[in-house]
Tab-separated table of C-alpha atoms and ligand atoms in Angstrom:
chain	number	residue	atom	x	y	z
A	1	MET	CA	82.536	-61.489	-30.062
A	2	PRO	CA	79.009	-62.321	-30.086
A	3	VAL	CA	76.171	-59.758	-28.226
A	4	LEU	CA	74.178	-61.924	-25.704
A	5	THR	CA	70.716	-59.494	-24.858
A	6	LEU	CA	68.902	-61.031	-21.415
A	7	GLY	CA	64.985	-60.367	-22.948
A	8	ILE	CA	62.695	-59.928	-19.614
A	9	GLU	CA	58.498	-59.600	-20.544
A	10	SER	CA	55.930	-59.192	-18.028
A	11	SER	CA	53.651	-56.920	-19.887
A	12	CYS	CA	50.316	-58.660	-18.972
A	13	ASP	CA	49.630	-62.423	-18.200
A	14	GLU	CA	52.736	-63.958	-19.642
A	15	THR	CA	56.863	-63.813	-17.224
A	16	ALA	CA	58.957	-64.604	-19.712
A	17	CYS	CA	62.746	-64.532	-19.970
A	18	ALA	CA	65.618	-65.504	-22.918
A	19	ILE	CA	68.729	-65.497	-24.035
A	20	VAL	CA	69.154	-63.806	-27.856
A	21	LYS	CA	72.289	-64.194	-29.920
A	22	ASP	CA	73.314	-60.490	-31.888
A	23	GLY	CA	69.766	-60.501	-31.739
A	24	ARG	CA	68.759	-62.935	-34.217
A	25	ILE	CA	69.717	-66.531	-32.524
A	26	VAL	CA	67.607	-67.751	-29.763
A	27	LEU	CA	70.114	-69.874	-27.299
A	28	SER	CA	67.072	-69.935	-24.610
A	29	SER	CA	63.051	-68.786	-24.161
A	30	MET	CA	60.990	-69.296	-20.910
A	31	ILE	CA	57.468	-68.546	-20.894
A	32	ALA	CA	55.228	-69.157	-17.642
A	33	SER	CA	52.066	-68.294	-18.532
A	34	GLN	CA	48.875	-67.281	-15.811
A	35	ALA	CA	46.182	-68.267	-18.913
A	36	ASP	CA	44.660	-71.194	-17.418
A	37	PHE	CA	44.558	-68.932	-14.418
A	38	HIS	CA	42.804	-65.768	-15.704
A	39	SER	CA	40.588	-67.914	-17.862
A	40	GLN	CA	38.339	-68.721	-14.786
A	41	TYR	CA	37.594	-64.687	-14.032
A	42	GLY	CA	37.017	-64.139	-18.150
A	43	GLY	CA	40.170	-61.925	-18.385
A	44	VAL	CA	43.189	-61.288	-17.152
A	45	VAL	CA	43.239	-59.976	-13.210
A	46	PRO	CA	45.997	-57.254	-13.243
A	47	GLU	CA	46.825	-57.503	-9.404
A	48	LEU	CA	46.934	-61.547	-9.381
A	49	ALA	CA	48.789	-60.990	-12.379
A	50	SER	CA	51.384	-59.029	-10.659
A	51	ARG	CA	51.298	-61.377	-7.348
A	52	MET	CA	52.049	-64.125	-10.221
A	53	HIS	CA	54.840	-62.729	-11.655
A	54	VAL	CA	56.741	-61.802	-8.865
A	55	GLU	CA	56.383	-65.696	-8.166
A	56	ALA	CA	58.057	-66.923	-11.614
A	57	ILE	CA	60.123	-64.127	-11.947
A	58	VAL	CA	63.492	-65.861	-10.337
A	59	PRO	CA	62.814	-69.373	-11.196
A	60	CYS	CA	62.138	-68.065	-14.625
A	61	LEU	CA	65.255	-66.280	-14.883
A	62	SER	CA	67.592	-69.008	-13.653
A	63	GLU	CA	66.276	-71.723	-15.752
A	64	THR	CA	67.046	-69.295	-19.293
A	65	LEU	CA	69.958	-68.928	-17.680
A	66	LYS	CA	70.764	-72.668	-17.574
A	67	ASN	CA	69.336	-74.014	-20.438
A	68	ALA	CA	71.167	-71.290	-22.696
A	69	ASP	CA	74.235	-73.018	-20.410
A	70	VAL	CA	75.372	-68.858	-20.075
A	71	ALA	CA	76.176	-66.895	-16.685
A	72	TYR	CA	74.996	-63.691	-16.057
A	73	GLU	CA	79.129	-62.243	-16.651
A	74	ASP	CA	78.210	-63.469	-19.971
A	75	ILE	CA	75.251	-61.340	-20.597
A	76	ASP	CA	75.763	-57.849	-22.574
A	77	ALA	CA	72.921	-56.244	-21.775
A	78	VAL	CA	69.527	-56.626	-19.689
A	79	CYS	CA	66.609	-55.828	-21.931
A	80	VAL	CA	63.431	-55.522	-20.147
A	81	THR	CA	59.763	-54.136	-21.358
A	82	LYS	CA	59.007	-51.132	-19.886
A	83	GLY	CA	55.173	-50.524	-21.466
A	84	PRO	CA	53.118	-50.535	-22.564
A	85	GLY	CA	51.203	-53.403	-20.399
A	86	LEU	CA	49.368	-53.669	-16.795
A	87	VAL	CA	51.578	-51.505	-14.349
A	88	GLY	CA	52.459	-53.713	-11.677
A	89	ALA	CA	53.146	-56.462	-13.917
A	90	LEU	CA	55.472	-54.074	-16.027
A	91	LEU	CA	57.202	-53.229	-12.642
A	92	VAL	CA	57.658	-56.785	-11.525
A	93	GLY	CA	60.033	-56.742	-15.041
A	94	VAL	CA	61.259	-53.285	-14.526
A	95	SER	CA	62.507	-53.922	-11.274
A	96	ALA	CA	64.022	-57.526	-11.873
A	97	ALA	CA	65.909	-56.019	-14.802
A	98	LYS	CA	67.267	-52.953	-12.487
A	99	ALA	CA	68.368	-55.331	-9.481
A	100	LEU	CA	69.974	-57.676	-11.984
A	101	CYS	CA	71.693	-54.418	-13.750
A	102	GLU	CA	73.258	-52.840	-10.464
A	103	VAL	CA	74.742	-55.782	-8.842
A	104	LYS	CA	76.293	-57.752	-12.220
A	105	ASN	CA	76.798	-54.311	-13.348
A	106	ILE	CA	75.219	-54.948	-16.705
A	107	PRO	CA	73.529	-52.316	-19.473
A	108	LEU	CA	69.761	-51.645	-18.827
A	109	VAL	CA	67.788	-51.313	-22.040
A	110	GLY	CA	64.062	-50.505	-21.866
A	111	VAL	CA	61.668	-51.706	-24.730
A	112	ASN	CA	58.462	-50.957	-25.733
A	113	HIS	CA	56.514	-54.120	-26.057
A	114	MET	CA	55.196	-52.884	-29.420
A	115	CYS	CA	58.884	-53.318	-30.954
A	116	GLY	CA	59.345	-56.522	-29.745
A	117	HIS	CA	56.055	-57.787	-31.625
A	118	ILE	CA	57.736	-56.142	-34.503
A	119	ALA	CA	61.173	-58.262	-33.769
A	120	ALA	CA	59.424	-61.242	-33.481
A	121	ASN	CA	60.383	-61.212	-37.665
A	122	TYR	CA	64.169	-60.635	-36.759
A	123	LEU	CA	64.090	-64.120	-34.977
A	124	THR	CA	61.869	-65.873	-38.094
A	125	ASP	CA	63.920	-64.637	-41.448
A	126	THR	CA	67.585	-63.805	-39.865
A	127	SER	CA	68.172	-61.472	-43.182
A	128	TRP	CA	64.690	-59.624	-42.652
A	129	GLU	CA	65.637	-56.498	-42.236
A	130	PRO	CA	63.891	-53.160	-42.381
A	131	PRO	CA	62.601	-51.116	-44.966
A	132	PHE	CA	58.931	-52.917	-44.381
A	133	LEU	CA	55.569	-52.649	-43.822
A	134	CYS	CA	54.101	-54.526	-40.324
A	135	LEU	CA	50.429	-54.637	-39.735
A	136	VAL	CA	50.984	-54.800	-35.613
A	137	VAL	CA	47.587	-56.755	-34.504
A	138	SER	CA	47.750	-57.625	-30.867
A	139	GLY	CA	45.181	-57.489	-27.875
A	140	GLY	CA	45.814	-53.605	-27.327
A	141	HIS	CA	47.109	-52.434	-30.713
A	142	SER	CA	45.911	-52.559	-34.384
A	143	GLU	CA	48.284	-50.476	-36.904
A	144	ILE	CA	50.247	-50.966	-39.665
A	145	LEU	CA	53.384	-49.487	-39.454
A	146	LEU	CA	55.951	-48.212	-42.039
A	147	VAL	CA	59.303	-49.326	-40.262
A	148	LYS	CA	62.212	-47.481	-41.952
A	149	ASP	CA	64.509	-48.945	-39.956
A	150	TYR	CA	65.229	-50.569	-36.534
A	151	SER	CA	63.887	-47.883	-34.892
A	152	GLU	CA	62.845	-45.249	-37.196
A	153	MET	CA	58.613	-45.900	-37.765
A	154	SER	CA	55.858	-44.026	-38.813
A	155	CYS	CA	51.782	-45.149	-38.717
A	156	ILE	CA	50.017	-45.105	-41.847
A	157	CYS	CA	46.485	-46.273	-40.037
A	158	SER	CA	45.799	-47.678	-36.594
A	159	THR	CA	42.181	-48.057	-35.212
A	160	ARG	CA	39.469	-45.794	-34.352
A	161	ASP	CA	38.261	-48.087	-31.369
A	162	ASP	CA	38.722	-51.371	-30.581
A	163	ALA	CA	41.910	-53.354	-31.493
A	164	ALA	CA	41.636	-56.898	-33.306
A	165	GLY	CA	42.031	-58.932	-30.623
A	166	GLU	CA	39.938	-57.252	-28.574
A	167	ALA	CA	37.517	-57.986	-31.244
A	168	PHE	CA	37.994	-61.644	-31.069
A	169	ASP	CA	38.277	-61.800	-27.223
A	170	LYS	CA	34.779	-60.190	-26.825
A	171	ILE	CA	32.468	-62.047	-29.310
A	172	ALA	CA	34.423	-65.480	-28.268
A	173	ARG	CA	33.014	-64.783	-24.199
A	174	VAL	CA	29.627	-63.885	-25.733
A	175	ILE	CA	29.680	-66.867	-28.010
A	176	GLY	CA	31.060	-68.815	-24.683
A	177	LEU	CA	34.312	-69.575	-25.789
A	178	GLY	CA	35.995	-68.456	-23.095
A	179	TYR	CA	39.860	-66.737	-22.504
A	180	PRO	CA	41.565	-66.064	-24.451
A	181	GLY	CA	39.434	-65.559	-27.076
A	182	GLY	CA	41.047	-64.886	-30.378
A	183	PRO	CA	42.805	-68.828	-30.629
A	184	LYS	CA	40.027	-70.493	-28.893
A	185	MET	CA	38.051	-68.928	-31.779
A	186	ASP	CA	40.825	-69.727	-34.634
A	187	LYS	CA	40.261	-73.408	-32.975
A	188	ALA	CA	36.337	-73.210	-33.338
A	189	SER	CA	36.680	-72.081	-36.902
A	190	LEU	CA	38.544	-74.679	-38.586
A	191	ASP	CA	35.209	-76.757	-38.993
A	192	GLY	CA	33.182	-74.190	-40.109
A	193	ASP	CA	31.960	-72.108	-43.208
A	194	PRO	CA	32.985	-68.111	-43.528
A	195	HIS	CA	30.287	-67.651	-45.461
A	196	ALA	CA	27.468	-68.494	-43.435
A	197	PHE	CA	27.137	-65.065	-41.871
A	198	SER	CA	27.467	-61.571	-43.102
A	199	PHE	CA	29.005	-58.670	-41.401
A	200	PRO	CA	29.008	-55.205	-42.793
A	201	ALA	CA	32.581	-53.679	-43.555
A	202	PRO	CA	33.461	-50.508	-42.285
A	203	ARG	CA	33.297	-47.672	-44.849
A	204	ILE	CA	35.837	-44.696	-43.243
A	205	ALA	CA	35.696	-42.221	-46.185
A	206	ASP	CA	39.695	-40.841	-47.276
A	207	SER	CA	41.296	-42.983	-44.436
A	208	LEU	CA	42.942	-46.677	-43.813
A	209	ASP	CA	42.144	-46.706	-40.801
A	210	PHE	CA	40.390	-49.679	-39.173
A	211	SER	CA	36.830	-49.774	-36.959
A	212	PHE	CA	35.735	-53.184	-35.824
A	213	SER	CA	33.298	-51.897	-33.327
A	214	GLY	CA	30.298	-51.622	-36.443
A	215	ILE	CA	31.166	-55.715	-36.950
A	216	LYS	CA	30.993	-56.526	-33.797
A	217	THR	CA	27.950	-54.728	-33.099
A	218	ALA	CA	26.684	-57.143	-35.871
A	219	ALA	CA	27.421	-59.992	-34.766
A	220	LEU	CA	26.238	-59.035	-30.804
A	221	ASN	CA	23.085	-58.413	-32.566
A	222	THR	CA	22.797	-61.167	-34.582
A	223	ILE	CA	23.733	-63.394	-31.604
A	224	ASN	CA	20.894	-61.565	-29.678
A	225	HIS	CA	18.167	-62.053	-32.528
A	226	MET	CA	18.985	-65.562	-32.775
A	227	ARG	CA	18.705	-66.737	-29.018
A	228	GLN	CA	15.497	-64.780	-28.767
A	229	GLN	CA	14.197	-67.029	-32.105
A	230	GLY	CA	15.356	-69.867	-30.089
A	231	GLU	CA	17.625	-70.803	-32.664
A	232	GLU	CA	20.711	-72.631	-32.357
A	233	ILE	CA	23.632	-71.069	-33.122
A	234	SER	CA	26.624	-73.189	-35.065
A	235	ILE	CA	30.116	-71.883	-33.252
A	236	PRO	CA	32.022	-73.284	-36.170
A	237	ASP	CA	30.016	-71.465	-38.405
A	238	PHE	CA	29.792	-67.893	-36.412
A	239	ALA	CA	33.748	-68.066	-35.205
A	240	ALA	CA	34.619	-68.687	-39.199
A	241	SER	CA	32.602	-65.627	-40.505
A	242	TYR	CA	33.632	-63.583	-38.123
A	243	GLN	CA	37.016	-64.198	-38.094
A	244	ASP	CA	37.004	-64.045	-41.295
A	245	ALA	CA	35.422	-60.689	-41.862
A	246	ILE	CA	38.014	-59.555	-39.106
A	247	CYS	CA	40.884	-60.717	-41.127
A	248	SER	CA	39.386	-59.389	-44.522
A	249	ILE	CA	39.171	-55.854	-43.053
A	250	LEU	CA	42.852	-56.058	-41.994
A	251	CYS	CA	44.504	-57.301	-45.211
A	252	ASP	CA	42.018	-54.578	-47.351
A	253	ARG	CA	43.968	-52.107	-45.484
A	254	MET	CA	47.236	-53.683	-46.001
A	255	ASP	CA	46.664	-53.944	-49.594
A	256	LYS	CA	46.010	-50.040	-49.310
A	257	ALA	CA	48.976	-49.447	-47.503
A	258	ILE	CA	51.057	-51.797	-49.949
A	259	GLN	CA	49.458	-49.368	-52.813
A	260	LYS	CA	49.922	-46.216	-50.782
A	261	THR	CA	53.720	-46.716	-49.979
A	262	HIS	CA	54.794	-49.209	-53.056
A	263	MET	CA	56.823	-51.072	-50.760
A	264	ASN	CA	56.972	-54.198	-51.462
A	265	LYS	CA	58.372	-56.139	-48.186
A	266	ILE	CA	55.354	-57.058	-45.266
A	267	CYS	CA	54.992	-58.717	-42.244
A	268	LEU	CA	52.755	-58.994	-39.578
A	269	ALA	CA	53.305	-58.737	-35.556
A	270	GLY	CA	51.356	-59.075	-32.386
A	271	GLY	CA	49.388	-61.948	-30.932
A	272	VAL	CA	46.746	-61.805	-33.749
A	273	SER	CA	48.976	-62.872	-36.017
A	274	ALA	CA	49.212	-66.235	-34.783
A	275	ASN	CA	45.373	-66.423	-36.442
A	276	SER	CA	45.278	-68.995	-39.346
A	277	CYS	CA	42.819	-67.040	-41.434
A	278	LEU	CA	45.208	-63.975	-41.204
A	279	ARG	CA	48.087	-65.299	-42.388
A	280	LYS	CA	46.294	-67.400	-44.742
A	281	LYS	CA	44.833	-64.172	-46.244
A	282	PHE	CA	48.067	-62.316	-46.124
A	283	GLU	CA	50.238	-64.828	-47.688
A	284	GLU	CA	47.655	-64.032	-50.640
A	285	LEU	CA	47.893	-60.874	-50.642
A	286	ALA	CA	51.778	-60.948	-50.886
A	287	LYS	CA	51.288	-63.113	-53.840
A	288	LYS	CA	48.973	-60.946	-55.671
A	289	ARG	CA	51.130	-57.814	-55.274
A	290	HIS	CA	54.088	-59.693	-55.593
A	291	CYS	CA	55.428	-58.934	-52.312
A	292	HIS	CA	58.227	-60.073	-50.043
A	293	ILE	CA	56.689	-61.563	-46.977
A	294	CYS	CA	57.865	-62.723	-43.551
A	295	LEU	CA	55.273	-64.229	-40.865
A	296	PRO	CA	56.310	-64.861	-37.346
A	297	LYS	CA	57.049	-68.298	-36.529
A	298	MET	CA	53.619	-69.156	-34.182
A	299	ALA	CA	56.255	-69.488	-30.890
A	300	TYR	CA	57.050	-65.810	-31.330
A	301	CYS	CA	53.690	-64.293	-31.864
A	302	THR	CA	51.940	-63.711	-28.886
A	303	ASP	CA	54.262	-62.709	-25.935
A	304	ASN	CA	57.575	-64.161	-25.243
A	305	ALA	CA	60.730	-63.026	-24.298
A	306	ALA	CA	62.991	-63.805	-27.580
A	307	MET	CA	61.274	-60.599	-29.007
A	308	ILE	CA	62.026	-58.147	-26.209
A	309	ALA	CA	65.674	-59.205	-26.599
A	310	SER	CA	65.835	-58.890	-30.446
A	311	ALA	CA	64.327	-55.439	-29.911
A	312	GLY	CA	66.607	-54.484	-27.096
A	313	TYR	CA	69.841	-55.809	-29.257
A	314	TYR	CA	69.236	-52.760	-31.753
A	315	ASP	CA	68.985	-50.204	-29.032
A	316	TYR	CA	71.740	-51.939	-26.992
A	317	VAL	CA	74.444	-51.693	-30.354
A	318	HIS	CA	73.198	-47.884	-31.149
A	319	GLY	CA	73.576	-46.889	-28.075
A	320	VAL	CA	70.774	-46.525	-25.955
A	321	ARG	CA	71.070	-47.226	-22.410
A	322	ASP	CA	68.208	-46.759	-19.469
A	323	GLY	CA	69.251	-45.525	-15.773
A	324	MET	CA	68.317	-47.027	-12.569
A	325	ASP	CA	65.087	-44.451	-12.636
A	326	MET	CA	63.657	-46.302	-15.370
A	327	ASN	CA	59.862	-46.545	-14.841
A	328	ALA	CA	57.147	-48.484	-15.711
A	329	TYR	CA	55.147	-46.924	-18.429
A	330	PRO	CA	51.329	-48.359	-19.035
A	331	SER	CA	50.734	-45.873	-21.798
A	332	LEU	CA	53.601	-46.157	-23.726
A	333	GLU	CA	53.266	-45.072	-27.421
A	334	LEU	CA	55.808	-45.931	-30.242
A	335	GLY	CA	57.760	-43.627	-31.038
A	336	VAL	CA	56.281	-42.866	-34.375
B	401	KG4	O1	50.570	-59.404	-28.332
B	401	KG4	P1	49.495	-60.437	-27.349
B	401	KG4	O2	49.905	-61.757	-27.186
B	401	KG4	O3	49.473	-59.836	-26.118
B	401	KG4	C1	49.364	-57.875	-26.324
B	401	KG4	O4	50.575	-57.836	-26.317
B	401	KG4	O5	47.699	-57.646	-26.012
B	401	KG4	O6	47.716	-60.510	-28.216
B	401	KG4	C2	47.477	-61.087	-27.380
B	401	KG4	C3	45.564	-61.086	-28.232
B	401	KG4	C4	44.682	-61.878	-27.716
B	401	KG4	O7	43.496	-60.665	-27.878
B	401	KG4	C5	44.616	-63.272	-28.345
B	401	KG4	O8	43.351	-63.414	-28.462
B	401	KG4	C6	45.023	-63.265	-29.371
B	401	KG4	O9	46.319	-61.836	-29.549
B	401	KG4	N1	45.418	-63.846	-29.947
B	401	KG4	C7	44.578	-64.437	-31.530
B	401	KG4	C8	45.118	-65.195	-31.572
B	401	KG4	N2	46.116	-65.654	-30.909
B	401	KG4	C9	46.391	-64.744	-30.054
B	401	KG4	N3	44.103	-64.146	-32.107
B	401	KG4	C10	43.033	-64.876	-33.219
B	401	KG4	N4	43.521	-65.914	-33.378
B	401	KG4	C11	44.504	-66.580	-32.741
B	401	KG4	N5	45.126	-67.553	-33.137
B	402	ZN	ZN1	51.565	-58.082	-26.548
């Protein structure tokens, strides 16, 4: 009998539900995004996000089941993001999942949001299995993980300051692209020259760790200097150069991680994995180092519930169950 997992995701500004078969096949995936609403404030307003999740969660659940032609009785486990994320937002998904499990007598599995992002690869390539190296790059995370098994991973390196997504979002705001900055910078850069501006590469001795503060400060200084001089900034050129610099840092560390671990399977995870420049550079790296590669499907790069249902499936089949005392954990770390 196939195992059906229901995924629920509400850690930031997307209310999402999905039904996944055997951890790999997406039967339906719905996302109610609040991004347009929050863009007027230049970022996510947590209290408003929670209220919007409350309004969206029940319609999102019923649509998801209807689209998959699945009844609550057919679901083997409810897998919900328990952290990290905004606590009020997470609590909406966690409370809905707990209520559903209690009323319909379905097992509950709490999922780490970042494990969910990694699982986007399992939905993309149904034969993709650990062990592999994963570059996890989202709004709050930048790290390279050695994924040894579905629930066993170790951290090779991480960021000393900002996450890659934050580095995109902050500079995108300063150059007037608005929120969310990453996708807007990606789009703006399409017509730009990646060599028009140069930014310093971080040097951290004896470590593979990332740092984006230097490059961010250099970008801010360039913008301020040009504005003071009354010079016009070409947004496509600036976006293309800044994006190229960030993606070069990410791929340089990945290259070193491949050499350090001798791992020949590499993949991406997290919202920034949707970035066209990063995907291109990552493909070039895989070719150079003769690695098998998985690039998550665009639909599963940014927050969605199919990835949560997939990650939760592997916990479920390994016997993981959570109780009704499960909470939302805003700073939940990966079990590394
Ligand atoms: O994984 P995600 O959807 O949410 C978190 O878990 O944080 O990632 C959101 C981040 C944001 O910083 C957003 O700007 C970035 O991913 N992002 C991108 C692109 N699409 C989303 N960054 C660069 N290029 C993109 N195409
Ligand atoms: Zn995310």
